[in-house]
mmCIF file with all atom_site columns, C-alpha atoms and ligand atoms in Angstrom:
data_model
loop_
_atom_site.group_PDB
_atom_site.id
_atom_site.type_symbol
_atom_site.label_atom_id
_atom_site.label_alt_id
_atom_site.label_comp_id
_atom_site.label_asym_id
_atom_site.label_entity_id
_atom_site.label_seq_id
_atom_site.pdbx_PDB_ins_code
_atom_site.Cartn_x
_atom_site.Cartn_y
_atom_site.Cartn_z
_atom_site.occupancy
_atom_site.B_iso_or_equiv
_atom_site.pdbx_formal_charge
_atom_site.auth_seq_id
_atom_site.auth_comp_id
_atom_site.auth_asym_id
_atom_site.auth_atom_id
_atom_site.pdbx_PDB_model_num
ATOM   1   C  CA  . MET A 1 1   ? -21.912 20.671 81.314 1.00 83.00 ? 1   MET A CA  1
ATOM   2   C  CA  . GLU A 1 2   ? -24.528 23.259 80.492 1.00 88.00 ? 2   GLU A CA  1
ATOM   3   C  CA  . LEU A 1 3   ? -26.057 23.399 77.037 1.00 96.00 ? 3   LEU A CA  1
ATOM   4   C  CA  . SER A 1 4   ? -24.623 26.439 75.233 1.00 97.00 ? 4   SER A CA  1
ATOM   5   C  CA  . LYS A 1 5   ? -27.023 29.153 74.096 1.00 98.00 ? 5   LYS A CA  1
ATOM   6   C  CA  . LYS A 1 6   ? -25.902 28.593 70.509 1.00 98.00 ? 6   LYS A CA  1
ATOM   7   C  CA  . MET A 1 7   ? -26.595 24.854 70.715 1.00 98.00 ? 7   MET A CA  1
ATOM   8   C  CA  . GLN A 1 8   ? -29.906 25.409 72.484 1.00 98.00 ? 8   GLN A CA  1
ATOM   9   C  CA  . ASP A 1 9   ? -31.066 27.828 69.767 1.00 98.00 ? 9   ASP A CA  1
ATOM   10  C  CA  . ALA A 1 10  ? -30.043 25.413 67.027 1.00 98.00 ? 10  ALA A CA  1
ATOM   11  C  CA  . LEU A 1 11  ? -31.841 22.510 68.722 1.00 98.00 ? 11  LEU A CA  1
ATOM   12  C  CA  . ASN A 1 12  ? -34.970 24.640 69.161 1.00 98.00 ? 12  ASN A CA  1
ATOM   13  C  CA  . GLU A 1 13  ? -34.816 25.442 65.467 1.00 98.00 ? 13  GLU A CA  1
ATOM   14  C  CA  . GLN A 1 14  ? -34.627 21.711 64.776 1.00 98.00 ? 14  GLN A CA  1
ATOM   15  C  CA  . ILE A 1 15  ? -37.724 21.080 66.941 1.00 98.00 ? 15  ILE A CA  1
ATOM   16  C  CA  . LYS A 1 16  ? -39.497 23.461 64.600 1.00 98.00 ? 16  LYS A CA  1
ATOM   17  C  CA  . GLU A 1 17  ? -38.189 21.595 61.538 1.00 98.00 ? 17  GLU A CA  1
ATOM   18  C  CA  . GLU A 1 18  ? -39.347 18.247 62.932 1.00 98.00 ? 18  GLU A CA  1
ATOM   19  C  CA  . ILE A 1 19  ? -42.831 19.611 63.674 1.00 98.00 ? 19  ILE A CA  1
ATOM   20  C  CA  . ALA A 1 20  ? -42.838 21.247 60.220 1.00 98.00 ? 20  ALA A CA  1
ATOM   21  C  CA  . SER A 1 21  ? -41.970 17.794 58.809 1.00 98.00 ? 21  SER A CA  1
ATOM   22  C  CA  . ALA A 1 22  ? -44.934 16.313 60.707 1.00 98.00 ? 22  ALA A CA  1
ATOM   23  C  CA  . TYR A 1 23  ? -47.147 19.067 59.305 1.00 98.00 ? 23  TYR A CA  1
ATOM   24  C  CA  . ILE A 1 24  ? -45.900 18.537 55.727 1.00 98.00 ? 24  ILE A CA  1
ATOM   25  C  CA  . TYR A 1 25  ? -46.460 14.771 55.917 1.00 98.00 ? 25  TYR A CA  1
ATOM   26  C  CA  . LEU A 1 26  ? -49.913 15.203 57.442 1.00 98.00 ? 26  LEU A CA  1
ATOM   27  C  CA  . SER A 1 27  ? -50.770 17.500 54.538 1.00 98.00 ? 27  SER A CA  1
ATOM   28  C  CA  . MET A 1 28  ? -49.490 14.829 52.148 1.00 98.00 ? 28  MET A CA  1
ATOM   29  C  CA  . ALA A 1 29  ? -51.671 12.275 53.996 1.00 98.00 ? 29  ALA A CA  1
ATOM   30  C  CA  . ALA A 1 30  ? -54.702 14.517 53.535 1.00 98.00 ? 30  ALA A CA  1
ATOM   31  C  CA  . TYR A 1 31  ? -53.934 14.828 49.820 1.00 98.00 ? 31  TYR A CA  1
ATOM   32  C  CA  . CYS A 1 32  ? -53.493 11.047 49.401 1.00 98.00 ? 32  CYS A CA  1
ATOM   33  C  CA  . GLU A 1 33  ? -56.799 10.494 51.212 1.00 98.00 ? 33  GLU A CA  1
ATOM   34  C  CA  . SER A 1 34  ? -58.451 12.978 48.843 1.00 98.00 ? 34  SER A CA  1
ATOM   35  C  CA  . ILE A 1 35  ? -57.382 10.907 45.811 1.00 97.00 ? 35  ILE A CA  1
ATOM   36  C  CA  . ASN A 1 36  ? -58.506 7.635  47.432 1.00 97.00 ? 36  ASN A CA  1
ATOM   37  C  CA  . LEU A 1 37  ? -55.054 6.264  48.189 1.00 98.00 ? 37  LEU A CA  1
ATOM   38  C  CA  . GLY A 1 38  ? -55.824 5.140  51.734 1.00 98.00 ? 38  GLY A CA  1
ATOM   39  C  CA  . GLY A 1 39  ? -52.625 3.095  52.091 1.00 98.00 ? 39  GLY A CA  1
ATOM   40  C  CA  . PHE A 1 40  ? -50.431 6.035  51.098 1.00 98.00 ? 40  PHE A CA  1
ATOM   41  C  CA  . ALA A 1 41  ? -52.445 8.235  53.464 1.00 98.00 ? 41  ALA A CA  1
ATOM   42  C  CA  . LYS A 1 42  ? -51.941 5.814  56.362 1.00 98.00 ? 42  LYS A CA  1
ATOM   43  C  CA  . TRP A 1 43  ? -48.206 5.626  55.639 1.00 98.00 ? 43  TRP A CA  1
ATOM   44  C  CA  . MET A 1 44  ? -48.007 9.428  55.690 1.00 98.00 ? 44  MET A CA  1
ATOM   45  C  CA  . VAL A 1 45  ? -49.992 9.716  58.945 1.00 98.00 ? 45  VAL A CA  1
ATOM   46  C  CA  . ASN A 1 46  ? -47.535 7.287  60.538 1.00 97.00 ? 46  ASN A CA  1
ATOM   47  C  CA  . GLN A 1 47  ? -44.635 9.264  59.094 1.00 98.00 ? 47  GLN A CA  1
ATOM   48  C  CA  . SER A 1 48  ? -46.120 12.429 60.535 1.00 98.00 ? 48  SER A CA  1
ATOM   49  C  CA  . ASN A 1 49  ? -46.409 10.794 63.967 1.00 98.00 ? 49  ASN A CA  1
ATOM   50  C  CA  . GLU A 1 50  ? -42.799 9.662  63.731 1.00 98.00 ? 50  GLU A CA  1
ATOM   51  C  CA  . GLU A 1 51  ? -41.725 13.259 63.022 1.00 98.00 ? 51  GLU A CA  1
ATOM   52  C  CA  . MET A 1 52  ? -43.544 14.424 66.152 1.00 98.00 ? 52  MET A CA  1
ATOM   53  C  CA  . SER A 1 53  ? -41.618 11.782 68.104 1.00 98.00 ? 53  SER A CA  1
ATOM   54  C  CA  . HIS A 1 54  ? -38.385 13.242 66.634 1.00 98.00 ? 54  HIS A CA  1
ATOM   55  C  CA  . ALA A 1 55  ? -39.456 16.698 67.806 1.00 98.00 ? 55  ALA A CA  1
ATOM   56  C  CA  . MET A 1 56  ? -40.137 15.308 71.289 1.00 98.00 ? 56  MET A CA  1
ATOM   57  C  CA  . LYS A 1 57  ? -36.728 13.623 71.387 1.00 98.00 ? 57  LYS A CA  1
ATOM   58  C  CA  . PHE A 1 58  ? -35.101 17.070 70.990 1.00 98.00 ? 58  PHE A CA  1
ATOM   59  C  CA  . TYR A 1 59  ? -37.654 18.644 73.343 1.00 98.00 ? 59  TYR A CA  1
ATOM   60  C  CA  . ASN A 1 60  ? -36.894 16.169 76.129 1.00 98.00 ? 60  ASN A CA  1
ATOM   61  C  CA  . TYR A 1 61  ? -33.173 16.382 75.492 1.00 98.00 ? 61  TYR A CA  1
ATOM   62  C  CA  . ILE A 1 62  ? -33.131 20.176 75.880 1.00 98.00 ? 62  ILE A CA  1
ATOM   63  C  CA  . TYR A 1 63  ? -34.830 19.808 79.272 1.00 97.00 ? 63  TYR A CA  1
ATOM   64  C  CA  . ASP A 1 64  ? -32.543 16.923 80.278 1.00 97.00 ? 64  ASP A CA  1
ATOM   65  C  CA  . ARG A 1 65  ? -29.685 19.401 79.764 1.00 97.00 ? 65  ARG A CA  1
ATOM   66  C  CA  . GLY A 1 66  ? -31.354 22.120 81.817 1.00 96.00 ? 66  GLY A CA  1
ATOM   67  C  CA  . GLY A 1 67  ? -32.238 24.241 78.771 1.00 97.00 ? 67  GLY A CA  1
ATOM   68  C  CA  . ARG A 1 68  ? -35.433 25.957 77.645 1.00 98.00 ? 68  ARG A CA  1
ATOM   69  C  CA  . VAL A 1 69  ? -37.648 24.910 74.728 1.00 98.00 ? 69  VAL A CA  1
ATOM   70  C  CA  . VAL A 1 70  ? -38.998 27.770 72.594 1.00 98.00 ? 70  VAL A CA  1
ATOM   71  C  CA  . LEU A 1 71  ? -41.409 26.952 69.766 1.00 98.00 ? 71  LEU A CA  1
ATOM   72  C  CA  . GLU A 1 72  ? -41.365 28.908 66.505 1.00 96.00 ? 72  GLU A CA  1
ATOM   73  C  CA  . ALA A 1 73  ? -44.057 29.646 63.894 1.00 96.00 ? 73  ALA A CA  1
ATOM   74  C  CA  . LEU A 1 74  ? -44.720 27.082 61.151 1.00 97.00 ? 74  LEU A CA  1
ATOM   75  C  CA  . ASP A 1 75  ? -45.233 27.766 57.450 1.00 97.00 ? 75  ASP A CA  1
ATOM   76  C  CA  . LYS A 1 76  ? -48.403 26.601 55.729 1.00 98.00 ? 76  LYS A CA  1
ATOM   77  C  CA  . PRO A 1 77  ? -47.594 23.281 54.030 1.00 98.00 ? 77  PRO A CA  1
ATOM   78  C  CA  . ALA A 1 78  ? -48.364 22.542 50.362 1.00 98.00 ? 78  ALA A CA  1
ATOM   79  C  CA  . THR A 1 79  ? -51.850 21.058 50.013 1.00 98.00 ? 79  THR A CA  1
ATOM   80  C  CA  . GLU A 1 80  ? -51.923 19.962 46.365 1.00 98.00 ? 80  GLU A CA  1
ATOM   81  C  CA  . PHE A 1 81  ? -49.549 17.596 44.612 1.00 98.00 ? 81  PHE A CA  1
ATOM   82  C  CA  . GLY A 1 82  ? -49.192 16.121 41.134 1.00 98.00 ? 82  GLY A CA  1
ATOM   83  C  CA  . GLY A 1 83  ? -49.843 12.501 42.204 1.00 98.00 ? 83  GLY A CA  1
ATOM   84  C  CA  . PRO A 1 84  ? -48.155 9.901  44.437 1.00 98.00 ? 84  PRO A CA  1
ATOM   85  C  CA  . THR A 1 85  ? -44.817 10.018 42.571 1.00 98.00 ? 85  THR A CA  1
ATOM   86  C  CA  . ASP A 1 86  ? -44.652 13.772 43.102 1.00 98.00 ? 86  ASP A CA  1
ATOM   87  C  CA  . VAL A 1 87  ? -45.462 13.246 46.793 1.00 98.00 ? 87  VAL A CA  1
ATOM   88  C  CA  . PHE A 1 88  ? -42.542 10.837 47.197 1.00 98.00 ? 88  PHE A CA  1
ATOM   89  C  CA  . GLU A 1 89  ? -40.156 12.968 45.162 1.00 98.00 ? 89  GLU A CA  1
ATOM   90  C  CA  . LYS A 1 90  ? -40.924 15.772 47.617 1.00 98.00 ? 90  LYS A CA  1
ATOM   91  C  CA  . THR A 1 91  ? -40.651 13.414 50.589 1.00 98.00 ? 91  THR A CA  1
ATOM   92  C  CA  . LEU A 1 92  ? -37.164 12.285 49.534 1.00 98.00 ? 92  LEU A CA  1
ATOM   93  C  CA  . ALA A 1 93  ? -36.066 15.876 48.840 1.00 98.00 ? 93  ALA A CA  1
ATOM   94  C  CA  . HIS A 1 94  ? -37.390 16.918 52.261 1.00 98.00 ? 94  HIS A CA  1
ATOM   95  C  CA  . GLU A 1 95  ? -35.534 14.108 54.021 1.00 98.00 ? 95  GLU A CA  1
ATOM   96  C  CA  . GLN A 1 96  ? -32.321 15.104 52.212 1.00 98.00 ? 96  GLN A CA  1
ATOM   97  C  CA  . PHE A 1 97  ? -32.869 18.666 53.451 1.00 98.00 ? 97  PHE A CA  1
ATOM   98  C  CA  . ILE A 1 98  ? -33.329 17.385 57.018 1.00 98.00 ? 98  ILE A CA  1
ATOM   99  C  CA  . THR A 1 99  ? -30.193 15.235 56.735 1.00 98.00 ? 99  THR A CA  1
ATOM   100 C  CA  . GLY A 1 100 ? -28.234 18.367 55.814 1.00 98.00 ? 100 GLY A CA  1
ATOM   101 C  CA  . ARG A 1 101 ? -29.574 20.147 58.896 1.00 98.00 ? 101 ARG A CA  1
ATOM   102 C  CA  . ILE A 1 102 ? -28.748 17.231 61.194 1.00 98.00 ? 102 ILE A CA  1
ATOM   103 C  CA  . HIS A 1 103 ? -25.199 17.121 59.806 1.00 98.00 ? 103 HIS A CA  1
ATOM   104 C  CA  . LYS A 1 104 ? -24.791 20.856 60.509 1.00 98.00 ? 104 LYS A CA  1
ATOM   105 C  CA  . LEU A 1 105 ? -25.972 20.325 64.087 1.00 98.00 ? 105 LEU A CA  1
ATOM   106 C  CA  . TYR A 1 106 ? -23.526 17.435 64.431 1.00 98.00 ? 106 TYR A CA  1
ATOM   107 C  CA  . ALA A 1 107 ? -20.684 19.615 63.172 1.00 98.00 ? 107 ALA A CA  1
ATOM   108 C  CA  . MET A 1 108 ? -21.686 22.362 65.628 1.00 98.00 ? 108 MET A CA  1
ATOM   109 C  CA  . ALA A 1 109 ? -21.760 19.937 68.580 1.00 98.00 ? 109 ALA A CA  1
ATOM   110 C  CA  . SER A 1 110 ? -18.395 18.613 67.480 1.00 98.00 ? 110 SER A CA  1
ATOM   111 C  CA  . GLU A 1 111 ? -16.873 22.117 67.343 1.00 98.00 ? 111 GLU A CA  1
ATOM   112 C  CA  . GLU A 1 112 ? -18.231 22.830 70.829 1.00 97.00 ? 112 GLU A CA  1
ATOM   113 C  CA  . LYS A 1 113 ? -16.974 19.478 72.163 1.00 97.00 ? 113 LYS A CA  1
ATOM   114 C  CA  . ASP A 1 114 ? -20.549 18.917 73.322 1.00 98.00 ? 114 ASP A CA  1
ATOM   115 C  CA  . TYR A 1 115 ? -20.298 15.134 73.532 1.00 98.00 ? 115 TYR A CA  1
ATOM   116 C  CA  . ALA A 1 116 ? -23.772 14.619 74.986 1.00 98.00 ? 116 ALA A CA  1
ATOM   117 C  CA  . SER A 1 117 ? -25.367 16.388 72.010 1.00 98.00 ? 117 SER A CA  1
ATOM   118 C  CA  . LEU A 1 118 ? -23.164 14.386 69.664 1.00 98.00 ? 118 LEU A CA  1
ATOM   119 C  CA  . GLY A 1 119 ? -24.631 11.192 71.124 1.00 98.00 ? 119 GLY A CA  1
ATOM   120 C  CA  . VAL A 1 120 ? -28.213 12.326 70.536 1.00 98.00 ? 120 VAL A CA  1
ATOM   121 C  CA  . LEU A 1 121 ? -27.364 13.638 67.080 1.00 98.00 ? 121 LEU A CA  1
ATOM   122 C  CA  . GLN A 1 122 ? -25.672 10.362 66.118 1.00 98.00 ? 122 GLN A CA  1
ATOM   123 C  CA  . TRP A 1 123 ? -29.070 8.702  66.566 1.00 98.00 ? 123 TRP A CA  1
ATOM   124 C  CA  . PHE A 1 124 ? -30.518 11.227 64.103 1.00 98.00 ? 124 PHE A CA  1
ATOM   125 C  CA  . VAL A 1 125 ? -27.638 10.742 61.638 1.00 98.00 ? 125 VAL A CA  1
ATOM   126 C  CA  . ASP A 1 126 ? -28.455 7.005  61.582 1.00 98.00 ? 126 ASP A CA  1
ATOM   127 C  CA  . GLU A 1 127 ? -32.198 7.666  61.441 1.00 98.00 ? 127 GLU A CA  1
ATOM   128 C  CA  . GLN A 1 128 ? -31.744 9.887  58.377 1.00 98.00 ? 128 GLN A CA  1
ATOM   129 C  CA  . VAL A 1 129 ? -29.999 7.056  56.531 1.00 98.00 ? 129 VAL A CA  1
ATOM   130 C  CA  . GLU A 1 130 ? -33.134 4.982  57.127 1.00 97.00 ? 130 GLU A CA  1
ATOM   131 C  CA  . GLU A 1 131 ? -35.511 7.816  56.266 1.00 98.00 ? 131 GLU A CA  1
ATOM   132 C  CA  . GLU A 1 132 ? -33.807 8.498  52.925 1.00 98.00 ? 132 GLU A CA  1
ATOM   133 C  CA  . LYS A 1 133 ? -33.610 4.807  52.090 1.00 98.00 ? 133 LYS A CA  1
ATOM   134 C  CA  . THR A 1 134 ? -37.304 4.210  52.827 1.00 98.00 ? 134 THR A CA  1
ATOM   135 C  CA  . ALA A 1 135 ? -38.503 7.235  50.831 1.00 98.00 ? 135 ALA A CA  1
ATOM   136 C  CA  . GLY A 1 136 ? -36.079 6.400  48.002 1.00 98.00 ? 136 GLY A CA  1
ATOM   137 C  CA  . ASP A 1 137 ? -37.243 2.753  47.803 1.00 98.00 ? 137 ASP A CA  1
ATOM   138 C  CA  . ILE A 1 138 ? -40.911 3.775  47.601 1.00 98.00 ? 138 ILE A CA  1
ATOM   139 C  CA  . LEU A 1 139 ? -40.067 6.398  44.961 1.00 98.00 ? 139 LEU A CA  1
ATOM   140 C  CA  . GLU A 1 140 ? -38.273 3.747  42.878 1.00 98.00 ? 140 GLU A CA  1
ATOM   141 C  CA  . MET A 1 141 ? -41.334 1.484  43.083 1.00 97.00 ? 141 MET A CA  1
ATOM   142 C  CA  . LEU A 1 142 ? -43.578 4.363  42.037 1.00 97.00 ? 142 LEU A CA  1
ATOM   143 C  CA  . LYS A 1 143 ? -41.366 5.068  39.058 1.00 97.00 ? 143 LYS A CA  1
ATOM   144 C  CA  . MET A 1 144 ? -41.804 1.431  38.011 1.00 96.00 ? 144 MET A CA  1
ATOM   145 C  CA  . VAL A 1 145 ? -45.587 1.219  38.463 1.00 96.00 ? 145 VAL A CA  1
ATOM   146 C  CA  . GLY A 1 146 ? -46.568 4.805  37.572 1.00 96.00 ? 146 GLY A CA  1
ATOM   147 C  CA  . ASP A 1 147 ? -49.346 6.924  39.048 1.00 96.00 ? 147 ASP A CA  1
ATOM   148 C  CA  . LYS A 1 148 ? -52.273 4.675  38.171 1.00 92.00 ? 148 LYS A CA  1
ATOM   149 C  CA  . GLY A 1 149 ? -53.371 1.115  37.490 1.00 93.00 ? 149 GLY A CA  1
ATOM   150 C  CA  . GLN A 1 150 ? -53.055 -2.255 39.172 1.00 96.00 ? 150 GLN A CA  1
ATOM   151 C  CA  . GLY A 1 151 ? -49.464 -1.717 40.314 1.00 96.00 ? 151 GLY A CA  1
ATOM   152 C  CA  . LEU A 1 152 ? -50.421 1.435  42.182 1.00 97.00 ? 152 LEU A CA  1
ATOM   153 C  CA  . ILE A 1 153 ? -53.324 -0.336 43.901 1.00 97.00 ? 153 ILE A CA  1
ATOM   154 C  CA  . MET A 1 154 ? -50.953 -3.073 45.044 1.00 96.00 ? 154 MET A CA  1
ATOM   155 C  CA  . LEU A 1 155 ? -48.435 -0.521 46.309 1.00 97.00 ? 155 LEU A CA  1
ATOM   156 C  CA  . ASP A 1 156 ? -51.227 1.275  48.153 1.00 97.00 ? 156 ASP A CA  1
ATOM   157 C  CA  . ARG A 1 157 ? -52.111 -2.017 49.890 1.00 97.00 ? 157 ARG A CA  1
ATOM   158 C  CA  . GLN A 1 158 ? -48.478 -2.588 50.747 1.00 96.00 ? 158 GLN A CA  1
ATOM   159 C  CA  . LEU A 1 159 ? -48.065 0.886  52.280 1.00 97.00 ? 159 LEU A CA  1
ATOM   160 C  CA  . ALA A 1 160 ? -51.211 0.336  54.363 1.00 96.00 ? 160 ALA A CA  1
ATOM   161 C  CA  . GLN A 1 161 ? -49.225 -2.352 56.241 1.00 93.00 ? 161 GLN A CA  1
ATOM   162 C  CA  . ARG A 1 162 ? -46.882 0.177  57.865 1.00 79.00 ? 162 ARG A CA  1
ATOM   163 C  CA  . GLY A 1 163 ? -47.250 0.086  61.626 1.00 71.00 ? 163 GLY A CA  1
ATOM   164 C  CA  . GLY A 1 164 ? -47.568 3.291  63.577 1.00 65.00 ? 164 GLY A CA  1
HETATM 165 FE FE1 . OFO B 2 .   ? -38.013 12.537 58.616 1.00 76.00 ? 1   OFO B FE1 1
HETATM 166 O  O1  . OFO B 2 .   ? -36.793 12.501 60.021 1.00 76.00 ? 1   OFO B O1  1
HETATM 167 FE FE2 . OFO B 2 .   ? -37.272 13.741 61.294 1.00 76.00 ? 1   OFO B FE2 1
HETATM 168 O  O2  . OFO B 2 .   ? -37.409 15.171 60.185 1.00 76.00 ? 1   OFO B O2  1
#
């Protein structure tokens, strides 16, 4: 079954959102580096790389279905933040935004009875549960330790452990 034009356009839009996510998280990494939180920065670089892998999952899927990938322009990401708690509040809010988009795509695939797209999108539905949980857990820890002091240094060390 051929990928519908409507579905193809929506998936291309999602490629843009995933690359925009990578760009946002790389900007957050750069900010964390600038305030000497190397562990937070490393976590964000890995997050950024993961977002690029999400973009490539959609990219490859569009071609697997005989479609055409079209890339869109990206907005300039924020470069300054109010500290690590602010960074993770924005990370969680961004992931919630992405979850909403994935659910809309899922609903669209369901309406079109596009079962192949539903399969790919189910992976993203599950992934978003993880993404929100991870960002939410780190935000909770930040709320406990605050934006400075020994607790923050320990959290920075812990986040440096994330594999890429
Ligand atoms: Fe953060 O999961 Fe993709 O966008």
